[in-house]
Structures are given as C-alpha cells and as structure tokens.
mmCIF file of C-alpha atoms and ligand atoms in Angstrom:
data_model
loop_
_atom_site.group_PDB
_atom_site.id
_atom_site.type_symbol
_atom_site.label_atom_id
_atom_site.label_comp_id
_atom_site.label_asym_id
_atom_site.label_seq_id
_atom_site.Cartn_x
_atom_site.Cartn_y
_atom_site.Cartn_z
ATOM 1 C CA MET A 16 105.234 84.667 95.003
ATOM 2 C CA THR A 17 104.775 81.739 97.355
ATOM 3 C CA THR A 18 107.304 78.983 97.752
ATOM 4 C CA ARG A 19 104.949 76.584 96.147
ATOM 5 C CA ASP A 20 104.484 78.927 93.215
ATOM 6 C CA ALA A 21 108.237 79.274 92.897
ATOM 7 C CA PHE A 22 108.767 75.568 92.346
ATOM 8 C CA THR A 23 105.534 74.545 90.678
ATOM 9 C CA THR A 24 105.879 73.709 87.024
ATOM 10 C CA GLY A 25 102.123 73.543 86.527
ATOM 11 C CA SER A 26 99.448 70.887 86.908
ATOM 12 C CA SER A 27 100.542 67.525 85.660
ATOM 13 C CA ALA A 28 98.600 65.652 83.018
ATOM 14 C CA GLY A 29 95.457 63.914 84.190
ATOM 15 C CA GLY A 30 94.591 66.601 86.750
ATOM 16 C CA SER A 31 96.896 65.285 89.488
ATOM 17 C CA ASN A 32 97.423 67.583 92.448
ATOM 18 C CA ASP A 33 101.132 66.736 92.574
ATOM 19 C CA ILE A 34 103.454 69.725 92.417
ATOM 20 C CA ALA A 35 106.996 69.754 91.138
ATOM 21 C CA THR A 36 109.879 70.911 93.275
ATOM 22 C CA GLY A 37 113.410 71.049 91.993
ATOM 23 C CA GLY A 38 112.353 69.049 88.992
ATOM 24 C CA SER A 39 110.675 66.124 90.765
ATOM 25 C CA ALA A 40 107.006 65.744 91.635
ATOM 26 C CA LEU A 41 106.086 65.703 95.289
ATOM 27 C CA PRO A 42 102.923 64.006 96.503
ATOM 28 C CA GLU A 43 100.239 66.082 98.226
ATOM 29 C CA THR A 44 99.991 63.600 101.074
ATOM 30 C CA MET A 45 102.470 61.587 103.114
ATOM 31 C CA ARG A 46 102.603 59.131 105.996
ATOM 32 C CA ALA A 47 103.389 60.593 109.387
ATOM 33 C CA ALA A 48 103.397 59.665 113.088
ATOM 34 C CA ARG A 49 101.504 61.918 115.457
ATOM 35 C CA ARG A 50 99.516 61.894 118.664
ATOM 36 C CA VAL A 51 96.601 64.050 119.799
ATOM 37 C CA VAL A 52 96.590 63.345 123.551
ATOM 38 C CA TYR A 53 99.249 62.901 126.232
ATOM 39 C CA GLY A 54 99.700 59.170 126.622
ATOM 40 C CA THR A 55 101.852 56.225 125.691
ATOM 41 C CA ALA A 56 103.239 54.525 122.609
ATOM 42 C CA ALA A 57 99.739 53.103 122.114
ATOM 43 C CA ASP A 58 98.533 56.645 121.388
ATOM 44 C CA VAL A 59 100.916 57.096 118.459
ATOM 45 C CA ILE A 60 98.953 57.241 115.206
ATOM 46 C CA VAL A 61 100.684 56.475 111.919
ATOM 47 C CA ALA A 62 98.452 57.647 109.082
ATOM 48 C CA ALA A 63 98.195 59.754 105.951
ATOM 49 C CA ALA A 64 98.596 63.502 106.425
ATOM 50 C CA PRO A 65 98.930 66.515 104.142
ATOM 51 C CA ARG A 66 102.526 67.100 103.088
ATOM 52 C CA PRO A 67 103.627 70.353 104.749
ATOM 53 C CA GLU A 68 104.738 73.389 102.762
ATOM 54 C CA PRO A 69 107.679 75.464 103.965
ATOM 55 C CA ALA A 70 106.930 79.027 105.027
ATOM 56 C CA PRO A 71 109.427 81.795 104.252
ATOM 57 C CA GLY A 72 112.705 80.999 105.982
ATOM 58 C CA GLU A 73 111.987 77.246 106.096
ATOM 59 C CA VAL A 74 112.884 74.206 103.992
ATOM 60 C CA LEU A 75 111.078 70.970 103.287
ATOM 61 C CA ILE A 76 113.129 67.813 103.790
ATOM 62 C CA ARG A 77 112.404 64.417 102.312
ATOM 63 C CA VAL A 78 113.190 62.324 105.377
ATOM 64 C CA ALA A 79 115.735 59.558 104.791
ATOM 65 C CA ALA A 80 116.064 58.634 108.477
ATOM 66 C CA ALA A 81 114.917 60.033 111.833
ATOM 67 C CA GLY A 82 116.445 59.136 115.192
ATOM 68 C CA LEU A 83 114.333 58.519 118.296
ATOM 69 C CA ASP A 84 115.398 60.376 121.403
ATOM 70 C CA ARG A 85 114.105 60.776 124.956
ATOM 71 C CA ALA A 86 112.362 64.045 124.138
ATOM 72 C CA THR A 87 109.803 62.104 122.104
ATOM 73 C CA LEU A 88 108.878 60.183 125.271
ATOM 74 C CA HIS A 89 108.496 63.438 127.216
ATOM 75 C CA LEU A 90 106.386 64.933 124.423
ATOM 76 C CA LEU A 91 104.235 61.816 124.391
ATOM 77 C CA ASP A 92 103.416 61.633 128.087
ATOM 78 C CA GLY A 93 103.743 65.361 128.845
ATOM 79 C CA ARG A 94 106.066 64.639 131.777
ATOM 80 C CA PRO A 95 107.544 66.116 133.808
ATOM 81 C CA LEU A 96 104.330 68.073 134.186
ATOM 82 C CA ALA A 97 106.144 71.421 133.989
ATOM 83 C CA VAL A 98 106.732 70.824 130.256
ATOM 84 C CA ARG A 99 102.966 71.146 129.702
ATOM 85 C CA LEU A 100 103.290 74.891 130.326
ATOM 86 C CA ALA A 101 105.099 75.002 126.994
ATOM 87 C CA LEU A 102 103.428 72.057 125.213
ATOM 88 C CA GLY A 103 99.784 72.619 126.163
ATOM 89 C CA LEU A 104 98.126 72.093 129.555
ATOM 90 C CA ARG A 105 95.386 69.579 128.660
ATOM 91 C CA ARG A 106 96.354 68.474 125.178
ATOM 92 C CA PRO A 107 99.567 68.828 123.207
ATOM 93 C CA ARG A 108 99.419 71.769 120.800
ATOM 94 C CA GLN A 109 101.968 70.110 118.501
ATOM 95 C CA THR A 110 100.723 66.734 117.299
ATOM 96 C CA ALA A 111 103.636 65.830 115.000
ATOM 97 C CA LEU A 112 106.326 63.592 116.494
ATOM 98 C CA GLY A 113 110.077 63.382 115.923
ATOM 99 C CA GLN A 114 112.807 65.984 115.837
ATOM 100 C CA GLN A 115 116.100 64.432 114.720
ATOM 101 C CA VAL A 116 116.402 64.205 110.958
ATOM 102 C CA ALA A 117 118.597 63.298 108.012
ATOM 103 C CA GLY A 118 117.379 63.758 104.481
ATOM 104 C CA GLU A 119 117.352 65.793 101.304
ATOM 105 C CA VAL A 120 116.143 69.364 100.878
ATOM 106 C CA VAL A 121 113.324 69.201 98.319
ATOM 107 C CA THR A 122 111.719 72.638 98.621
ATOM 108 C CA ILE A 123 113.105 75.906 99.929
ATOM 109 C CA GLY A 124 110.954 78.702 101.247
ATOM 110 C CA ASP A 125 111.390 82.341 100.345
ATOM 111 C CA ASP A 126 114.391 84.033 101.956
ATOM 112 C CA VAL A 127 116.380 80.802 102.340
ATOM 113 C CA THR A 128 119.857 81.515 101.051
ATOM 114 C CA THR A 129 122.072 79.016 102.866
ATOM 115 C CA LEU A 130 120.633 75.759 101.501
ATOM 116 C CA ALA A 131 119.650 74.550 98.055
ATOM 117 C CA ILE A 132 117.388 71.867 96.656
ATOM 118 C CA GLY A 133 119.244 68.564 96.632
ATOM 119 C CA ASP A 134 121.406 69.310 99.692
ATOM 120 C CA ARG A 135 121.785 66.322 102.012
ATOM 121 C CA VAL A 136 121.305 67.652 105.534
ATOM 122 C CA CYS A 137 120.939 66.609 109.154
ATOM 123 C CA GLY A 138 119.826 68.313 112.346
ATOM 124 C CA THR A 139 116.389 68.977 113.775
ATOM 125 C CA ALA A 140 112.999 69.253 112.082
ATOM 126 C CA ILE A 141 109.569 69.317 113.668
ATOM 127 C CA GLY A 142 107.688 66.110 112.877
ATOM 128 C CA SER A 143 110.606 64.118 111.473
ATOM 129 C CA PHE A 144 108.774 60.792 111.915
ATOM 130 C CA ALA A 145 107.164 61.301 108.507
ATOM 131 C CA ASP A 146 107.967 61.144 104.827
ATOM 132 C CA TYR A 147 108.544 64.913 104.779
ATOM 133 C CA ALA A 148 109.342 67.442 107.517
ATOM 134 C CA ILE A 149 109.810 71.190 107.815
ATOM 135 C CA ALA A 150 113.020 72.649 109.240
ATOM 136 C CA LYS A 151 114.737 75.964 109.832
ATOM 137 C CA PRO A 152 118.096 76.102 108.022
ATOM 138 C CA ARG A 153 119.798 77.341 111.200
ATOM 139 C CA THR A 154 119.196 73.926 112.842
ATOM 140 C CA LEU A 155 120.627 71.974 109.893
ATOM 141 C CA ALA A 156 124.087 71.152 108.556
ATOM 142 C CA ARG A 157 125.183 69.542 105.302
ATOM 143 C CA ILE A 158 126.184 65.894 105.667
ATOM 144 C CA PRO A 159 129.717 65.210 104.452
ATOM 145 C CA HIS A 160 130.533 62.250 102.255
ATOM 146 C CA GLY A 161 130.952 59.029 104.213
ATOM 147 C CA VAL A 162 128.371 59.706 106.945
ATOM 148 C CA SER A 163 125.367 57.393 106.582
ATOM 149 C CA ASP A 164 121.752 58.491 106.936
ATOM 150 C CA PRO A 165 121.180 56.496 110.186
ATOM 151 C CA THR A 166 124.273 58.077 111.748
ATOM 152 C CA ALA A 167 123.345 61.572 110.569
ATOM 153 C CA ALA A 168 119.791 61.048 111.846
ATOM 154 C CA THR A 169 121.006 60.700 115.434
ATOM 155 C CA LEU A 170 123.190 63.814 115.526
ATOM 156 C CA GLY A 171 120.571 66.592 115.762
ATOM 157 C CA VAL A 172 119.804 66.034 119.440
ATOM 158 C CA SER A 173 121.638 62.970 120.788
ATOM 159 C CA GLY A 174 125.006 63.645 119.163
ATOM 160 C CA ALA A 175 124.661 67.403 119.607
ATOM 161 C CA THR A 176 123.894 67.098 123.324
ATOM 162 C CA ALA A 177 126.859 64.793 123.892
ATOM 163 C CA HIS A 178 129.145 67.125 121.944
ATOM 164 C CA GLN A 179 127.860 70.205 123.757
ATOM 165 C CA ALA A 180 128.420 68.499 127.127
ATOM 166 C CA LEU A 181 132.000 67.579 126.223
ATOM 167 C CA VAL A 182 132.697 71.114 124.981
ATOM 168 C CA ALA A 183 131.234 72.548 128.218
ATOM 169 C CA GLY A 184 133.349 70.061 130.173
ATOM 170 C CA GLN A 185 136.447 71.126 128.202
ATOM 171 C CA VAL A 186 137.277 67.452 127.737
ATOM 172 C CA GLY A 187 140.768 66.839 126.369
ATOM 173 C CA PRO A 188 143.515 64.222 126.097
ATOM 174 C CA GLY A 189 144.450 62.386 129.282
ATOM 175 C CA GLN A 190 141.532 63.667 131.343
ATOM 176 C CA HIS A 191 139.518 61.312 133.520
ATOM 177 C CA VAL A 192 135.891 61.588 132.460
ATOM 178 C CA LEU A 193 132.924 59.909 134.138
ATOM 179 C CA ILE A 194 129.831 59.480 131.956
ATOM 180 C CA ILE A 195 126.687 58.539 133.878
ATOM 181 C CA GLY A 196 124.069 57.129 131.504
ATOM 182 C CA ALA A 197 126.738 56.019 129.026
ATOM 183 C CA SER A 198 124.686 53.375 127.224
ATOM 184 C CA GLY A 199 121.886 55.691 126.038
ATOM 185 C CA ALA A 200 121.354 57.691 122.871
ATOM 186 C CA VAL A 201 123.360 60.655 124.193
ATOM 187 C CA GLY A 202 125.726 58.603 126.338
ATOM 188 C CA THR A 203 127.005 56.355 123.563
ATOM 189 C CA TYR A 204 127.988 59.457 121.579
ATOM 190 C CA ALA A 205 129.573 60.972 124.702
ATOM 191 C CA VAL A 206 131.709 57.837 125.180
ATOM 192 C CA GLN A 207 132.778 57.697 121.536
ATOM 193 C CA LEU A 208 133.568 61.408 121.273
ATOM 194 C CA ALA A 209 135.410 61.546 124.630
ATOM 195 C CA ALA A 210 137.489 58.487 123.695
ATOM 196 C CA HIS A 211 138.248 60.097 120.325
ATOM 197 C CA LEU A 212 139.499 63.182 122.198
ATOM 198 C CA GLY A 213 141.929 60.964 124.101
ATOM 199 C CA ALA A 214 140.162 61.047 127.470
ATOM 200 C CA HIS A 215 140.127 58.121 129.935
ATOM 201 C CA VAL A 216 136.453 57.250 130.038
ATOM 202 C CA THR A 217 134.650 55.622 132.958
ATOM 203 C CA ALA A 218 131.073 54.674 132.080
ATOM 204 C CA VAL A 219 128.034 54.058 134.285
ATOM 205 C CA CYS A 220 125.170 52.028 132.830
ATOM 206 C CA SER A 221 123.221 48.827 133.506
ATOM 207 C CA ALA A 222 125.101 45.543 133.879
ATOM 208 C CA GLY A 223 123.899 44.157 130.554
ATOM 209 C CA LYS A 224 125.375 47.060 128.567
ATOM 210 C CA ILE A 225 128.866 47.164 130.071
ATOM 211 C CA ASP A 226 130.218 45.292 127.042
ATOM 212 C CA LEU A 227 128.501 47.806 124.748
ATOM 213 C CA VAL A 228 130.102 50.894 126.315
ATOM 214 C CA LYS A 229 133.513 49.228 126.562
ATOM 215 C CA GLY A 230 133.257 48.418 122.864
ATOM 216 C CA LEU A 231 132.666 52.127 122.195
ATOM 217 C CA GLY A 232 135.815 53.204 124.004
ATOM 218 C CA ALA A 233 135.120 53.256 127.766
ATOM 219 C CA GLN A 234 138.105 51.896 129.689
ATOM 220 C CA ARG A 235 136.108 51.129 132.827
ATOM 221 C CA ALA A 236 132.377 50.557 133.278
ATOM 222 C CA PHE A 237 130.129 50.117 136.311
ATOM 223 C CA ASP A 238 126.581 48.930 136.853
ATOM 224 C CA TYR A 239 124.552 51.719 138.471
ATOM 225 C CA ARG A 240 122.540 49.160 140.439
ATOM 226 C CA ALA A 241 125.639 47.614 142.013
ATOM 227 C CA ALA A 242 128.245 50.388 142.375
ATOM 228 C CA SER A 243 128.064 53.757 144.112
ATOM 229 C CA LEU A 244 129.919 56.728 142.634
ATOM 230 C CA ALA A 245 132.517 56.361 145.369
ATOM 231 C CA ASP A 246 133.041 52.729 144.287
ATOM 232 C CA THR A 247 134.099 53.972 140.831
ATOM 233 C CA CYS A 248 136.770 56.260 142.291
ATOM 234 C CA GLY A 249 139.778 55.825 144.573
ATOM 235 C CA GLY A 250 142.748 53.462 144.430
ATOM 236 C CA ASP A 251 144.322 53.841 140.999
ATOM 237 C CA GLN A 252 141.461 56.006 139.821
ATOM 238 C CA PRO A 253 141.906 59.695 140.708
ATOM 239 C CA ALA A 254 138.959 62.040 141.163
ATOM 240 C CA TYR A 255 137.325 62.838 137.828
ATOM 241 C CA ASP A 256 138.311 65.915 135.846
ATOM 242 C CA VAL A 257 134.897 65.929 134.202
ATOM 243 C CA ILE A 258 131.571 64.292 135.043
ATOM 244 C CA ILE A 259 128.790 64.211 132.433
ATOM 245 C CA GLY A 260 125.389 63.467 134.020
ATOM 246 C CA LEU A 261 122.878 61.829 131.650
ATOM 247 C CA GLY A 262 121.158 59.146 133.729
ATOM 248 C CA GLY A 263 119.745 58.672 137.218
ATOM 249 C CA ASN A 264 119.455 61.623 139.552
ATOM 250 C CA ARG A 265 122.420 61.437 141.887
ATOM 251 C CA ARG A 266 122.759 64.074 144.555
ATOM 252 C CA LEU A 267 125.001 67.010 143.814
ATOM 253 C CA ARG A 268 127.089 66.341 146.913
ATOM 254 C CA ASP A 269 127.785 62.738 145.821
ATOM 255 C CA LEU A 270 128.813 63.936 142.365
ATOM 256 C CA ARG A 271 131.042 66.652 143.796
ATOM 257 C CA PHE A 272 132.673 64.138 146.157
ATOM 258 C CA VAL A 273 134.243 62.257 143.203
ATOM 259 C CA LEU A 274 134.984 65.414 141.177
ATOM 260 C CA ALA A 275 138.490 66.935 141.254
ATOM 261 C CA PRO A 276 138.826 70.239 143.185
ATOM 262 C CA GLU A 277 138.741 72.212 139.941
ATOM 263 C CA GLY A 278 136.794 69.610 137.971
ATOM 264 C CA ARG A 279 133.763 70.252 135.799
ATOM 265 C CA LEU A 280 130.314 68.731 136.341
ATOM 266 C CA ILE A 281 127.988 69.012 133.336
ATOM 267 C CA LEU A 282 124.383 67.961 133.909
ATOM 268 C CA ALA A 283 122.450 67.231 130.733
ATOM 269 C CA GLY A 284 119.755 64.779 131.848
ATOM 270 C CA GLY A 285 118.429 62.062 134.125
ATOM 271 C CA GLU A 286 115.030 60.435 134.361
ATOM 272 C CA GLU A 287 114.502 59.876 138.054
ATOM 273 C CA GLY A 288 113.268 63.228 139.300
ATOM 274 C CA GLY A 289 109.805 64.106 140.659
ATOM 275 C CA PRO A 290 106.625 64.286 138.557
ATOM 276 C CA LEU A 291 106.539 68.079 138.405
ATOM 277 C CA LEU A 292 110.133 69.047 137.532
ATOM 278 C CA GLY A 293 111.674 65.674 136.670
ATOM 279 C CA GLY A 294 114.969 66.472 138.390
ATOM 280 C CA ILE A 295 115.690 69.640 136.408
ATOM 281 C CA GLU A 296 115.832 71.484 139.736
ATOM 282 C CA ARG A 297 119.242 69.862 140.205
ATOM 283 C CA ASN A 298 120.537 72.176 137.481
ATOM 284 C CA LEU A 299 119.383 75.149 139.556
ATOM 285 C CA TYR A 300 121.116 73.810 142.672
ATOM 286 C CA ALA A 301 124.264 73.302 140.589
ATOM 287 C CA ALA A 302 124.141 76.902 139.332
ATOM 288 C CA ILE A 303 123.826 78.176 142.923
ATOM 289 C CA ALA A 304 126.560 75.916 144.317
ATOM 290 C CA ASN A 305 128.796 76.895 141.398
ATOM 291 C CA VAL A 306 129.127 80.387 142.862
ATOM 292 C CA PHE A 307 130.694 79.065 146.076
ATOM 293 C CA THR A 308 133.204 76.490 144.799
ATOM 294 C CA CYS A 309 136.276 76.127 142.585
ATOM 295 C CA GLN A 310 134.517 73.220 140.886
ATOM 296 C CA HIS A 311 132.558 74.194 137.783
ATOM 297 C CA LEU A 312 128.937 72.979 138.097
ATOM 298 C CA ALA A 313 126.508 73.595 135.242
ATOM 299 C CA GLY A 314 123.451 72.275 133.449
ATOM 300 C CA ILE A 315 123.155 72.417 129.667
ATOM 301 C CA PHE A 316 120.291 72.409 127.208
ATOM 302 C CA SER A 317 120.977 71.251 123.703
ATOM 303 C CA ALA A 318 120.786 74.120 121.230
ATOM 304 C CA PRO A 319 121.992 72.832 117.874
ATOM 305 C CA THR A 320 123.047 75.409 115.317
ATOM 306 C CA THR A 321 124.441 74.989 111.822
ATOM 307 C CA GLU A 322 127.892 75.901 113.101
ATOM 308 C CA LYS A 323 127.840 73.390 115.996
ATOM 309 C CA LEU A 324 126.301 70.643 113.864
ATOM 310 C CA THR A 325 128.844 71.209 111.101
ATOM 311 C CA THR A 326 131.697 70.856 113.581
ATOM 312 C CA LEU A 327 130.147 67.700 115.020
ATOM 313 C CA VAL A 328 129.353 66.011 111.717
ATOM 314 C CA GLU A 329 132.882 66.730 110.482
ATOM 315 C CA VAL A 330 134.380 65.152 113.614
ATOM 316 C CA VAL A 331 132.110 62.151 113.128
ATOM 317 C CA ALA A 332 133.167 61.870 109.486
ATOM 318 C CA GLN A 333 136.888 62.250 110.170
ATOM 319 C CA ALA A 334 136.920 59.899 113.158
ATOM 320 C CA GLY A 335 134.684 57.373 111.424
ATOM 321 C CA ILE A 336 132.319 57.380 114.403
ATOM 322 C CA GLU A 337 129.222 55.252 113.939
ATOM 323 C CA PRO A 338 126.734 55.101 116.784
ATOM 324 C CA PRO A 339 125.340 51.721 117.776
ATOM 325 C CA VAL A 340 121.945 51.195 116.166
ATOM 326 C CA ASP A 341 119.608 48.817 117.988
ATOM 327 C CA ARG A 342 117.079 48.778 115.180
ATOM 328 C CA LEU A 343 116.072 50.397 111.915
ATOM 329 C CA VAL A 344 112.286 50.503 111.656
ATOM 330 C CA GLY A 345 109.586 51.847 109.386
ATOM 331 C CA LEU A 346 107.051 54.323 110.771
ATOM 332 C CA ASP A 347 104.894 51.410 111.939
ATOM 333 C CA GLY A 348 107.777 50.201 114.127
ATOM 334 C CA LEU A 349 108.007 53.479 116.045
ATOM 335 C CA PRO A 350 105.615 52.564 118.918
ATOM 336 C CA ALA A 351 107.550 49.346 119.649
ATOM 337 C CA GLY A 352 110.815 51.317 119.558
ATOM 338 C CA ILE A 353 109.410 53.831 122.042
ATOM 339 C CA GLU A 354 108.329 51.016 124.366
ATOM 340 C CA ALA A 355 111.765 49.416 124.158
ATOM 341 C CA MET A 356 113.373 52.745 125.102
ATOM 342 C CA GLN A 357 110.982 53.089 128.039
ATOM 343 C CA ARG A 358 111.891 49.610 129.258
ATOM 344 C CA GLY A 359 115.618 50.339 128.937
ATOM 345 C CA GLU A 360 116.069 47.487 126.469
ATOM 346 C CA LEU A 361 117.869 49.341 123.698
ATOM 347 C CA ARG A 362 121.506 48.700 122.874
ATOM 348 C CA GLY A 363 121.842 51.757 120.688
ATOM 349 C CA HIS A 364 119.552 54.002 118.693
ATOM 350 C CA VAL A 365 116.139 53.446 117.188
ATOM 351 C CA VAL A 366 116.223 54.958 113.709
ATOM 352 C CA VAL A 367 113.023 55.357 111.722
ATOM 353 C CA VAL A 368 113.380 54.978 107.959
ATOM 354 C CA PRO A 369 109.995 56.090 106.621
HETATM 355 N N1 NAP B 423 119.836 68.790 128.068
HETATM 356 C C1 NAP B 423 119.344 68.498 126.866
HETATM 357 O O1 NAP B 423 119.160 69.368 126.008
HETATM 358 C C2 NAP B 423 119.040 67.078 126.562
HETATM 359 C C3 NAP B 423 119.030 66.601 125.243
HETATM 360 C C4 NAP B 423 118.820 65.242 125.022
HETATM 361 C C5 NAP B 423 118.574 64.413 126.097
HETATM 362 N N2 NAP B 423 118.532 64.931 127.360
HETATM 363 C C6 NAP B 423 118.300 64.075 128.517
HETATM 364 O O2 NAP B 423 119.492 63.300 128.711
HETATM 365 C C7 NAP B 423 119.127 62.052 129.286
HETATM 366 C C8 NAP B 423 119.695 60.937 128.413
HETATM 367 O O3 NAP B 423 119.043 60.967 127.158
HETATM 368 P P1 NAP B 423 119.121 59.709 126.193
HETATM 369 O O4 NAP B 423 118.392 60.065 124.964
HETATM 370 O O5 NAP B 423 120.519 59.232 126.124
HETATM 371 O O6 NAP B 423 118.243 58.642 127.023
HETATM 372 P P2 NAP B 423 118.358 57.051 127.000
HETATM 373 O O7 NAP B 423 118.788 56.598 125.649
HETATM 374 O O8 NAP B 423 117.111 56.519 127.554
HETATM 375 O O9 NAP B 423 119.567 56.738 128.009
HETATM 376 C C9 NAP B 423 119.401 56.806 129.405
HETATM 377 C C10 NAP B 423 120.693 56.358 130.050
HETATM 378 O O10 NAP B 423 120.589 56.474 131.473
HETATM 379 C C11 NAP B 423 120.990 55.234 132.049
HETATM 380 N N3 NAP B 423 120.333 55.090 133.357
HETATM 381 C C12 NAP B 423 119.066 54.696 133.630
HETATM 382 N N4 NAP B 423 118.872 54.701 134.974
HETATM 383 C C13 NAP B 423 120.045 55.108 135.534
HETATM 384 C C14 NAP B 423 120.489 55.307 136.876
HETATM 385 N N5 NAP B 423 119.681 55.101 137.927
HETATM 386 N N6 NAP B 423 121.754 55.717 137.075
HETATM 387 C C15 NAP B 423 122.589 55.935 136.039
HETATM 388 N N7 NAP B 423 122.231 55.773 134.750
HETATM 389 C C16 NAP B 423 120.973 55.362 134.507
HETATM 390 C C17 NAP B 423 120.604 54.199 131.036
HETATM 391 O O11 NAP B 423 121.303 52.984 131.257
HETATM 392 P P3 NAP B 423 120.701 51.549 130.783
HETATM 393 O O12 NAP B 423 120.003 51.789 129.476
HETATM 394 O O13 NAP B 423 121.934 50.733 130.630
HETATM 395 O O14 NAP B 423 119.758 51.125 131.849
HETATM 396 C C18 NAP B 423 121.037 54.908 129.764
HETATM 397 O O15 NAP B 423 122.442 54.810 129.630
HETATM 398 C C19 NAP B 423 117.597 62.045 129.365
HETATM 399 O O16 NAP B 423 117.217 62.429 130.661
HETATM 400 C C20 NAP B 423 117.179 63.081 128.369
HETATM 401 O O17 NAP B 423 115.920 63.661 128.667
HETATM 402 C C21 NAP B 423 118.779 66.240 127.608
#
C-alpha cells in the first residue's frame, strides 16, 4: 500500500483530485520557489508546482515558516565552483530551494514510526520555500510549547551550526569566546547561546551591527573593517579560550596568535575564499596544523539529527532565546531577502511564511 493510499479517504464529491491526509484534504498543487540555472535572486521562480508525496521513510510537512540561510545563496550561484561536483556541473540537479523548516506533519510515508500526523516539527527539509516540503524524520525534532514558528524555522541549519560549533569548542561559563561573523544567521545564535552558557563573548561584525550583537549578549564588539584580531586582544582581554570562525577568511596564524595555548578554534564558515574552494581549504590546513600544536584546530560541517535538534530546541525554549528577525516575507519576498543577505544588509533572519 502506498502512503497516499494509506491516507486517502477516496475521491471527494465533484471529482476533485484532492486527497485526504490525517482527516484534512490536501491540494494537489502548491506554490514553491525554485530555480533551473545557476544564477542570482533574479533567477528564482515562484510558481505553482505539484505537491510532493513522501516516499517510504519520509514525511510531508505543511510549511509554517522557512528560514533563509547562506547555503541557499551557494545553491543559487553554484559557488564555490567545487560544490557543482555535488550539485550538477552545468545545471543544478535539485531545483527546489530552501532547507530550514518549521511546520506540521501532514502525511507520513511507510516505515515512519517516530513521527505522527499533526506533530509540530522543525529541522531540515528539501525545498522548504514552498507550501509543502518533504523531510526525513532523522533531520527533524518536535517543537516544544513556547517556541514560535519563525524561531523554529531558523534552527535547522543556522541554530544547529552555532550549537554544534559551541559544543565542539566546549564553551562553558567564564570562558572568553571570540565569534567572528557574529551578526549573521549563525553568528547571532552563537552569541545568544554562548552568552546563555555564561561565556564572555567578544563579537566581530560590521560597524552598523555592533549594537545588534551587544543586544544579544556580546560584552565587546569590533568592526572587522577597523580592528585587527590583535586589536581585540591584549590589555584586560586575555587570549581567547575559544574562537568560532563564521565570517571573513582570516589566516590561521592570525587566529592562532589570539588563541590561548590550549584554546579551541572552530571554523564553520567564511565567504572570502577563492572561486574554486571558497576558503574551505582553511579547514584542511587547520586539521594538519592541529597535529602539531596543543591548540585544538578544527572545521565543522553542520549535521543536524533529531537528537541534536531536540537538545537545541529545548535549550532555546528554556532560555527563551529568540533570534533577531529582519523580515518575515511571503514566497514572493524571497528574492529581495536573498539580495539583502548578499549585500550584508540584514539585521537578523529572513523568514519565509508561505
Ligand atoms: N559549516 C557548516 O555546516 C555551515 C552551516 C551554515 C553556514 N555555514 C557558513 O557559515 C558562514 C556564516 O553563515 P551565515 O548564514 O551566518 O551567513 P550570514 O548571515 O551572511 O553572516 C555572515 C557574517 O559574516 C560577517 N562578515 C562579513 N565579512 C566579514 C569579514 N571580512 N570579517 C568578519 N566577518 C565578516 C557578517 O557581518 P556583517 O553582516 O555585519 O557585515 C555576518 O556577521 C557562511 O560562510 C556559511 O556558508 C557553514
């Protein structure tokens, strides 16, 4: 029996093609954002599309909110070029856009035992910039009471990456933590979560967002155009116990210079690398240098799981963390949101409410 069969209550009166899932009719079509070529925000198409059906082991989510993150920009322009080895050399194989999601499970595929129709979930789903999106249960967690859809919609990648970086950095009370790229989608979570853990947070961002990151819990903040890393350290400020790298592409030796002798450097991102590798090679250099030093140097890649997301969403609920939201937009507002992210204009997340 197919999933659709399992939840279909039969053709509705009047010959409609709507099917029923968990007691409520679902439309055959939906609105969705996609692209068919590598390009810019101008190549994003918002149009009608068939509503997807979950395969065995998948669920269908009615999207309540979907957070924009940097990966969408990389998927759009296919840069750094190395990502095209996975995405498609000439054209993107996956046309659907969006990966962070919050919403309600409306159909479950065969073999899904951990989620039920009606569950409110967050995490990652392919093509979340749409009315409906397909997800694997292992990349979803239930949303506890008190966490809003826009907040939950930014946890799957942005919140999860920040949390993973802080866990890898073993951030704890009283530690001095430097967050480079503190005003972005990941960085704002990193500041809030590190401050919640009782760390002393120093933030690096653009001058116009220093007030933003201080409002989120950073005790000190520096403009990356005006201050070097060495400027942020020294005097009353000891070397950092932990550095989280999310923006720019500072040299490993400069980062290590302001890191304590047994400090931890966690590289999660940065947008100023070359066209082929985009700076990811720095992670490789860090892994090599790590062998020869007492400092811990590592790169991370976000890999959200139900367990990690559940831990994160519970921390967010208990601490009352709410990420800054620059704008809530409908699907038609996505291209403008992408352009604003590219121009560095955002003061918080872009959340799509389809
Ligand atoms: N490893 C993973 O699995 C993973 C997951 C998610 C994201 N990422 C990566 O992590 C990075 C941050 O992602 P995001 O979504 O937070 O992006 P974002 O929202 O665009 O934030 C970028 C941040 O970098 C700052 N920045 C820009 N130029 C800088 C410079 N020269 N020096 C220092 N900081 C600079 C920005 O500051 P202003 O806005 O104030 O200019 C902003 O705080 C990206 O490179 C992204 O690809 C990695």
